[in-house]
Coordinates of C-alpha atoms in Angstrom, one line a residue:
Chain A
M1 CA -16.1 13.4 -2.4
A2 CA -17.1 11.8 0.9
N3 CA -17.3 13.9 3.9
W4 CA -19.1 13.7 7.2
F5 CA -21.9 16.0 6.2
R6 CA -23.0 13.8 3.4
R7 CA -22.3 10.2 4.3
R8 CA -21.7 8.0 7.3
R9 CA -18.2 7.0 7.9
P10 CA -17.4 3.5 9.1
A11 CA -17.8 3.4 12.9
T12 CA -14.7 4.6 14.7
P13 CA -14.0 3.3 18.3
A14 CA -15.1 5.9 20.8
V15 CA -11.6 5.8 22.4
L16 CA -10.2 7.3 19.2
V17 CA -13.0 9.9 18.7
G18 CA -13.1 11.0 22.3
R19 CA -16.7 12.4 22.0
P20 CA -20.0 11.1 20.8
R21 CA -20.7 11.8 17.2
S22 CA -23.5 14.2 16.4
T23 CA -23.5 14.6 12.6
V24 CA -27.1 15.7 12.4
T25 CA -26.9 18.2 15.2
A26 CA -23.7 19.7 13.8
R27 CA -25.2 20.0 10.3
V28 CA -28.3 21.8 11.5
E29 CA -26.1 24.1 13.6
L30 CA -23.8 24.9 10.7
A31 CA -26.6 25.6 8.2
D32 CA -27.9 28.0 10.9
L33 CA -24.6 29.8 11.0
T34 CA -23.9 30.2 7.3
P35 CA -22.8 33.8 6.6
A36 CA -24.3 35.9 3.8
I37 CA -23.7 34.4 0.3
D38 CA -21.0 36.7 -0.9
A39 CA -19.2 36.5 2.4
Y40 CA -19.3 32.8 2.3
L41 CA -18.0 32.6 -1.3
G42 CA -15.3 35.3 -0.7
R43 CA -13.9 33.7 2.4
A44 CA -14.1 30.2 1.0
A45 CA -12.4 31.3 -2.3
Y46 CA -9.5 33.0 -0.5
L47 CA -9.1 30.1 1.8
Q48 CA -8.9 27.6 -1.0
L49 CA -6.3 29.7 -2.7
A50 CA -4.3 29.8 0.6
L51 CA -4.6 26.0 0.9
F52 CA -3.4 25.7 -2.8
E53 CA -0.4 27.9 -1.9
D54 CA 0.5 25.6 1.0
V55 CA 0.5 22.6 -1.3
S56 CA 2.5 24.5 -3.9
R57 CA 5.1 25.2 -1.3
A58 CA 5.2 21.5 -0.5
I59 CA 5.7 20.7 -4.2
S60 CA 8.6 23.1 -4.5
A61 CA 10.3 21.6 -1.5
A62 CA 9.5 18.0 -2.4
P63 CA 12.6 15.8 -2.0
S64 CA 11.8 13.6 -5.0
T65 CA 10.2 13.6 -8.4
V66 CA 7.7 11.0 -7.2
A67 CA 6.6 13.3 -4.3
K68 CA 6.5 16.3 -6.5
T69 CA 4.3 14.9 -9.2
S70 CA 2.0 13.1 -6.6
L71 CA 1.5 16.4 -4.8
A72 CA 0.4 18.0 -8.1
R73 CA -2.7 15.9 -7.7
V74 CA -3.3 17.5 -4.3
A75 CA -2.9 21.1 -5.6
G76 CA -5.3 20.8 -8.4
P77 CA -8.5 20.4 -6.5
H78 CA -7.8 23.5 -4.3
L79 CA -7.0 25.6 -7.4
D80 CA -10.1 24.3 -9.1
A81 CA -12.2 25.1 -6.0
H82 CA -10.8 28.6 -5.9
R83 CA -11.5 29.2 -9.5
G84 CA -15.0 27.8 -9.3
L85 CA -15.9 29.9 -6.2
V86 CA -14.5 33.0 -8.0
A87 CA -16.7 32.1 -11.0
E88 CA -19.7 32.0 -8.7
L89 CA -18.9 35.5 -7.4
V90 CA -18.5 36.8 -11.0
A91 CA -21.8 35.2 -12.0
R92 CA -23.4 37.1 -9.1
G93 CA -22.0 40.4 -10.5
V94 CA -19.6 40.6 -7.6
D95 CA -15.9 41.6 -7.9
P96 CA -14.1 38.5 -6.6
A97 CA -11.1 40.4 -5.2
E98 CA -13.3 42.8 -3.3
A99 CA -15.3 39.9 -1.9
M100 CA -12.1 38.1 -0.7
E101 CA -10.4 41.2 0.6
P102 CA -12.0 41.4 4.0
Y103 CA -10.7 37.9 4.8
R104 CA -7.2 38.4 3.5
L105 CA -5.3 39.5 6.6
D106 CA -6.9 36.8 8.8
I107 CA -6.2 34.0 6.4
D108 CA -2.7 35.3 5.5
D109 CA -1.9 35.4 9.2
F110 CA -3.3 31.9 9.7
Q111 CA -1.1 30.7 6.8
R112 CA 2.0 32.2 8.3
R113 CA 1.3 30.6 11.6
T114 CA 0.8 27.2 10.0
L115 CA 3.7 27.3 7.6
G116 CA 5.7 24.5 9.2
Q117 CA 9.5 24.2 9.8
D118 CA 10.2 21.6 7.1
W119 CA 8.6 19.6 4.3
F120 CA 6.9 17.1 6.6
E121 CA 5.3 19.8 8.8
T122 CA 4.1 21.6 5.6
L123 CA 2.6 18.3 4.4
A124 CA 0.9 17.9 7.8
T125 CA -0.5 21.4 7.4
C126 CA -1.9 20.6 3.9
Y127 CA -3.5 17.5 5.4
V128 CA -4.9 18.8 8.6
T129 CA -6.0 22.3 7.8
A130 CA -7.3 21.5 4.3
G131 CA -9.3 18.5 5.7
F132 CA -10.8 20.4 8.6
L133 CA -11.6 23.6 6.7
T134 CA -12.9 22.1 3.5
D135 CA -15.1 19.9 5.7
F136 CA -16.2 23.0 7.7
F137 CA -17.1 25.0 4.5
L138 CA -19.0 22.0 3.2
G139 CA -21.0 22.1 6.4
L140 CA -21.7 25.8 6.1
A141 CA -22.8 25.2 2.5
A142 CA -25.9 23.5 3.9
G143 CA -27.2 27.0 4.6
L144 CA -26.8 28.3 1.0
P145 CA -29.7 28.3 -1.5
A146 CA -30.2 24.8 -2.9
E147 CA -28.7 25.2 -6.4
L148 CA -25.7 27.2 -5.2
R149 CA -25.2 24.7 -2.5
G150 CA -25.1 21.8 -5.0
R151 CA -22.5 23.6 -7.1
V152 CA -20.4 24.5 -4.1
E153 CA -20.5 21.0 -2.8
S154 CA -19.2 19.7 -6.1
L155 CA -16.3 22.2 -5.8
L156 CA -15.2 21.3 -2.3
D157 CA -13.6 17.8 -2.2
V158 CA -12.4 17.1 1.3
E159 CA -10.6 13.9 0.5
A160 CA -9.0 14.9 -2.8
G161 CA -5.4 13.9 -2.7
E162 CA -5.6 12.9 1.0
D163 CA -4.2 9.5 0.1
V164 CA -1.0 11.2 -1.3
L165 CA -0.5 13.2 1.9
I166 CA -1.2 10.2 4.1
D167 CA 1.3 8.0 2.1
E168 CA 4.1 10.6 2.3
L169 CA 3.6 11.4 6.0
R170 CA 3.4 7.7 7.0
A171 CA 6.5 6.9 5.0
G172 CA 8.3 9.7 6.8
I173 CA 7.1 8.6 10.2
D174 CA 7.9 5.0 9.6
A175 CA 11.4 5.9 8.7
N176 CA 11.9 8.2 11.7
P177 CA 9.7 7.7 14.8
R178 CA 10.9 11.0 16.3
L179 CA 9.2 12.7 13.3
G180 CA 5.9 11.1 14.5
S181 CA 6.0 12.7 17.9
R182 CA 7.0 16.0 16.4
L183 CA 4.1 15.8 13.9
A184 CA 1.6 14.8 16.7
M185 CA 2.5 18.1 18.5
W186 CA 2.4 20.0 15.3
G187 CA -1.1 18.6 14.6
R188 CA -2.4 19.8 18.0
R189 CA -1.1 23.3 17.3
L190 CA -2.6 23.2 13.8
V191 CA -6.0 22.2 14.9
G192 CA -6.1 25.0 17.4
D193 CA -5.2 27.6 14.8
T194 CA -7.6 26.0 12.3
M195 CA -10.5 26.1 14.8
L196 CA -9.9 29.8 15.4
V197 CA -9.9 30.7 11.7
A198 CA -13.0 28.5 11.2
R199 CA -14.8 30.2 14.1
S200 CA -14.2 33.6 12.6
A201 CA -16.3 32.5 9.6
L202 CA -19.4 31.8 11.7
G203 CA -21.8 34.6 12.0
V204 CA -25.4 35.5 11.9
G205 CA -25.7 39.2 11.0
D206 CA -23.5 41.3 13.2
E207 CA -24.0 39.0 16.2
A208 CA -21.3 36.6 17.1
P209 CA -22.8 33.2 18.1
G210 CA -22.3 32.1 21.7
E211 CA -20.4 29.1 22.9
E212 CA -23.5 27.0 23.3
R213 CA -24.1 27.2 19.5
I214 CA -20.5 26.8 18.5
E215 CA -19.6 23.9 20.6
P216 CA -21.7 21.3 18.8
V217 CA -20.5 22.5 15.5
F218 CA -17.0 21.7 16.3
T219 CA -17.6 18.4 18.0
E220 CA -17.8 16.4 14.7
L221 CA -15.1 18.4 13.0
V222 CA -12.7 17.6 15.8
A223 CA -13.7 13.9 15.6
A224 CA -12.9 14.0 11.9
H225 CA -9.6 15.6 12.8
T226 CA -8.9 12.8 15.3
R227 CA -9.6 10.2 12.6
R228 CA -7.2 12.0 10.3
M229 CA -4.4 11.9 12.8
D230 CA -5.2 8.3 13.5
A231 CA -4.7 7.5 9.8
L232 CA -1.1 8.7 10.4
G233 CA -0.8 6.4 13.4
L234 CA -0.7 9.5 15.6
T235 CA -2.7 10.6 18.6
A236 CA -4.7 13.8 18.1
Chain B
M1 CA -4.4 28.6 -27.9
A2 CA -2.7 30.5 -30.7
N3 CA 1.0 30.1 -31.2
W4 CA 3.4 30.5 -34.0
F5 CA 3.4 26.9 -35.0
R6 CA -0.2 26.8 -35.7
R7 CA -1.5 30.2 -36.9
R8 CA -0.1 33.3 -38.4
R9 CA 0.3 36.2 -36.0
P10 CA -0.5 39.7 -37.2
A11 CA 2.5 41.2 -39.1
T12 CA 5.0 42.7 -36.7
P13 CA 7.3 45.5 -38.0
A14 CA 10.7 44.0 -38.9
V15 CA 12.4 46.5 -36.7
L16 CA 10.8 44.8 -33.7
V17 CA 11.4 41.3 -34.8
G18 CA 15.0 41.9 -35.8
R19 CA 15.1 38.8 -38.1
P20 CA 13.1 37.5 -41.0
R21 CA 10.3 35.1 -39.9
S22 CA 10.7 31.5 -41.0
T23 CA 7.9 29.6 -39.4
V24 CA 7.8 26.8 -41.9
T25 CA 11.5 26.2 -41.8
A26 CA 11.6 26.2 -38.0
R27 CA 8.6 23.8 -37.8
V28 CA 10.2 21.3 -40.2
E29 CA 13.4 21.5 -38.3
L30 CA 11.8 21.0 -35.0
A31 CA 9.7 18.0 -36.1
D32 CA 13.0 16.6 -37.2
L33 CA 14.6 17.0 -33.8
T34 CA 11.8 15.6 -31.6
P35 CA 13.2 13.2 -29.0
A36 CA 11.8 9.8 -28.4
I37 CA 8.2 9.9 -27.1
D38 CA 8.8 9.1 -23.5
A39 CA 11.7 11.5 -23.3
Y40 CA 9.5 14.2 -24.9
L41 CA 6.7 13.5 -22.4
G42 CA 8.9 13.2 -19.4
R43 CA 10.8 16.4 -20.0
A44 CA 7.7 18.4 -21.0
A45 CA 5.8 17.1 -17.9
Y46 CA 8.6 18.1 -15.5
L47 CA 9.0 21.4 -17.2
Q48 CA 5.4 22.3 -16.9
L49 CA 5.5 21.4 -13.3
A50 CA 8.5 23.8 -12.8
L51 CA 6.6 26.5 -14.7
F52 CA 3.7 25.9 -12.4
E53 CA 5.9 26.3 -9.4
D54 CA 7.2 29.6 -10.7
V55 CA 3.6 30.9 -10.9
S56 CA 2.8 29.5 -7.5
R57 CA 5.7 31.4 -6.0
A58 CA 4.4 34.6 -7.7
I59 CA 0.9 33.9 -6.3
S60 CA 2.3 33.6 -2.7
A61 CA 4.3 36.8 -3.1
A62 CA 1.5 38.8 -4.8
P63 CA 1.0 42.2 -3.2
S64 CA -2.8 42.2 -3.6
T65 CA -5.8 40.0 -3.7
V66 CA -6.5 41.0 -7.2
A67 CA -3.0 40.0 -8.4
K68 CA -3.2 36.7 -6.4
T69 CA -6.5 35.6 -7.8
S70 CA -5.6 36.7 -11.4
L71 CA -2.4 34.7 -11.2
A72 CA -4.4 31.6 -10.2
R73 CA -5.6 31.7 -13.8
V74 CA -2.0 31.5 -15.0
A75 CA -1.1 28.6 -12.7
G76 CA -4.0 26.4 -13.8
P77 CA -3.0 25.7 -17.4
H78 CA 0.6 24.6 -16.3
L79 CA -0.8 22.3 -13.7
D80 CA -3.3 20.9 -16.2
A81 CA -0.6 20.4 -18.8
H82 CA 1.6 18.6 -16.2
R83 CA -1.2 16.3 -15.2
G84 CA -2.2 15.7 -18.8
L85 CA 1.3 14.8 -19.8
V86 CA 1.7 12.5 -16.8
A87 CA -1.6 10.8 -17.9
E88 CA -0.1 10.2 -21.3
L89 CA 2.9 8.5 -19.7
V90 CA 0.7 6.4 -17.5
A91 CA -1.4 5.4 -20.6
R92 CA 1.8 4.2 -22.2
G93 CA 2.6 2.0 -19.2
V94 CA 5.5 4.3 -18.3
D95 CA 6.2 5.3 -14.7
P96 CA 5.9 9.1 -14.8
A97 CA 8.4 9.9 -12.1
E98 CA 11.0 7.7 -13.8
A99 CA 10.3 9.3 -17.1
M100 CA 10.8 12.8 -15.6
E101 CA 13.8 11.9 -13.4
P102 CA 16.5 12.3 -16.0
Y103 CA 15.6 15.9 -16.6
R104 CA 15.1 16.9 -12.9
L105 CA 18.6 18.3 -12.2
D106 CA 18.8 20.4 -15.4
I107 CA 15.4 21.9 -15.0
D108 CA 15.8 22.4 -11.2
D109 CA 19.0 24.2 -11.9
F110 CA 17.3 26.3 -14.6
Q111 CA 14.6 27.1 -12.2
R112 CA 17.1 28.3 -9.5
R113 CA 18.9 30.5 -12.0
T114 CA 15.6 32.1 -13.2
L115 CA 14.1 32.6 -9.8
G116 CA 14.2 36.4 -9.8
Q117 CA 15.0 38.9 -7.0
D118 CA 11.5 40.1 -6.5
W119 CA 7.9 39.7 -7.5
F120 CA 8.2 41.5 -10.8
E121 CA 11.3 39.5 -11.9
T122 CA 9.4 36.3 -11.0
L123 CA 6.4 37.5 -13.1
A124 CA 8.8 38.2 -16.0
T125 CA 10.2 34.7 -15.6
C126 CA 6.7 33.2 -15.7
Y127 CA 6.0 35.3 -18.8
V128 CA 9.3 34.8 -20.7
T129 CA 10.3 31.3 -19.9
A130 CA 6.8 29.8 -20.1
G131 CA 6.1 31.5 -23.4
F132 CA 9.3 30.4 -25.0
L133 CA 9.4 26.9 -23.7
T134 CA 5.7 26.0 -24.2
D135 CA 6.1 27.4 -27.8
F136 CA 9.2 25.3 -28.2
F137 CA 7.6 22.1 -27.0
L138 CA 4.6 22.7 -29.2
G139 CA 7.0 22.9 -32.1
L140 CA 8.7 19.6 -31.1
A141 CA 5.2 18.0 -30.8
A142 CA 5.1 18.2 -34.7
G143 CA 7.4 15.2 -34.6
L144 CA 5.1 13.1 -32.5
P145 CA 2.7 10.5 -33.9
A146 CA -0.4 12.3 -35.1
E147 CA -2.9 11.4 -32.4
L148 CA -0.6 12.0 -29.5
R149 CA 0.5 15.2 -31.2
G150 CA -3.1 16.4 -31.2
R151 CA -3.6 15.7 -27.5
V152 CA -0.3 17.3 -26.6
E153 CA -1.1 20.4 -28.6
S154 CA -4.4 20.7 -26.7
L155 CA -2.5 20.5 -23.4
L156 CA 0.1 23.1 -24.2
D157 CA -1.4 26.6 -24.3
V158 CA 1.3 29.2 -24.9
E159 CA -0.9 32.2 -24.3
A160 CA -2.9 31.0 -21.4
G161 CA -2.9 33.7 -18.8
E162 CA -0.4 35.8 -20.7
D163 CA -2.7 38.8 -20.5
V164 CA -2.6 38.7 -16.7
L165 CA 1.2 38.7 -16.7
I166 CA 1.4 41.5 -19.3
D167 CA -1.1 43.6 -17.3
E168 CA 0.7 43.2 -14.0
L169 CA 4.2 43.8 -15.6
R170 CA 3.0 46.8 -17.6
A171 CA 1.4 48.4 -14.5
G172 CA 4.6 48.0 -12.6
I173 CA 6.7 49.4 -15.4
D174 CA 4.4 52.3 -15.9
A175 CA 4.5 53.2 -12.2
N176 CA 8.3 52.9 -12.1
P177 CA 10.4 53.4 -15.2
R178 CA 13.5 52.1 -13.6
L179 CA 11.8 48.8 -13.2
G180 CA 11.5 48.7 -17.0
S181 CA 15.2 48.8 -17.6
R182 CA 15.8 46.3 -14.9
L183 CA 13.3 43.9 -16.4
A184 CA 14.7 44.5 -19.9
M185 CA 18.1 43.2 -18.6
W186 CA 16.5 40.4 -16.7
G187 CA 14.6 39.4 -19.9
R188 CA 17.9 39.1 -21.8
R189 CA 19.4 36.9 -19.1
L190 CA 16.2 34.8 -19.0
V191 CA 16.2 34.2 -22.7
G192 CA 19.8 33.0 -22.6
D193 CA 19.1 30.5 -19.9
T194 CA 15.9 29.5 -21.6
M195 CA 17.6 28.8 -24.9
L196 CA 20.1 26.6 -23.1
V197 CA 17.5 24.5 -21.4
A198 CA 15.5 24.2 -24.7
R199 CA 18.6 23.2 -26.6
S200 CA 19.3 20.4 -24.3
A201 CA 15.9 18.9 -25.2
L202 CA 16.9 18.6 -28.9
G203 CA 18.4 15.3 -29.9
V204 CA 18.3 12.7 -32.6
G205 CA 19.4 9.4 -31.0
D206 CA 22.7 9.9 -29.2
E207 CA 23.9 12.5 -31.6
A208 CA 23.7 16.2 -30.7
P209 CA 22.5 18.2 -33.6
G210 CA 25.0 20.7 -35.1
E211 CA 24.7 24.5 -35.1
E212 CA 23.5 24.6 -38.6
R213 CA 20.4 22.6 -37.6
I214 CA 19.8 24.4 -34.3
E215 CA 20.1 27.9 -35.6
P216 CA 16.9 28.0 -37.7
V217 CA 14.9 26.4 -35.0
F218 CA 15.6 29.3 -32.6
T219 CA 15.1 32.1 -35.1
E220 CA 11.4 32.2 -34.8
L221 CA 11.4 31.4 -31.1
V222 CA 13.6 34.4 -30.5
A223 CA 11.4 36.5 -32.7
A224 CA 8.4 35.5 -30.6
H225 CA 10.4 36.4 -27.5
T226 CA 11.1 39.8 -29.0
R227 CA 7.3 40.3 -29.6
R228 CA 6.7 39.3 -25.9
M229 CA 9.2 41.9 -24.6
D230 CA 7.7 44.4 -27.0
A231 CA 4.3 43.8 -25.5
L232 CA 5.8 45.1 -22.2
G233 CA 7.2 48.1 -24.1
L234 CA 10.7 46.7 -23.5
T235 CA 13.5 46.0 -26.0
A236 CA 14.6 42.4 -26.1

């Protein structure tokens, strides 16, 4: 359940992180940029469903029974998060499909762009995009009313199943160093697409926030991404 | 949670069922044919994962947000069943992947043959094969030790999400009668493949049971299949 909004991580050498850490700043900034409740829930619910689909694709393409059944542990939390967020919408008297609909095209498009060419790229997608975006939506949750925030935080588990993805990816990279450089490139493309889809979730009323407000928000998220790539032995 | 092994269904006209019902006979016969515990758990676990993958494919291909999020309710119980069965293997000190491995090729092959050409055929697969096989494994559970049987029965929910599949299929058929006749044919092929994969799970020691023992086992399962197709307004 750990994530950078809620607990300190062990210190990471600055050379890996690349920028100073600014957890408190980012958190304040994100709480400030939380969209309206139904928009938050609708977007987060559809996104968790998309992340679930990515893992499902990896399950179907898994080369072994071990990998298949391990990945089932990764899929569960995204499905549970989707269903929990849908239940929140229903409890508010909101039609969940209508609440998700405005975000469908953007997220479907994001999903297509981050599909990956093979099983390992799909695994990297599950690892990188889910980590970044779940982290991001946990940060935005800071701007929700306290009770709802608590429930949403218990639904979004950034590190759920991360160990499975890291193990499979590392095993692949260890067996084939060229895979490592391919995945390092893929990771850079992924984080670019992921930041764009995250950015589109930020909004205060009709006004799009300026760069000066967005920049600090992403600083810590990018640092967390760097640590994720580092856990694969890859440079972000 | 209802299924034919545990509760009486409302009477169905004989013309729909096609054969006399023989719940008690079938149940006794199935309990008699239950494979060894680890074989039962391994096969059932891999099968529930395959059924989960089928639903996941339907989620990814769903034409609307409503369909996508409704189908998430269908995927959950299969994933939960898979994880619960894996947990039973782990609790017995058995490596789950090793326990599932012997059934992988057969079930993967079954999955390929029942993939379906489009979204509606995949939905019909989710409905027909999951209903039949979950029902079948519930029946086989009657031959497990009492405590384990209770836990397995609580994991296997034949009718979970069936309403979602029926609604989507009926809507499609109502909008396009030609789809109905295509799905009726697809349903016949599905039940044939499904019976073969179920049959391969029956075994007492090394000896394959003879026709005279298998026949009554399938009578009620086929009747339940007929009722499922009837719920779509289709002839089995």
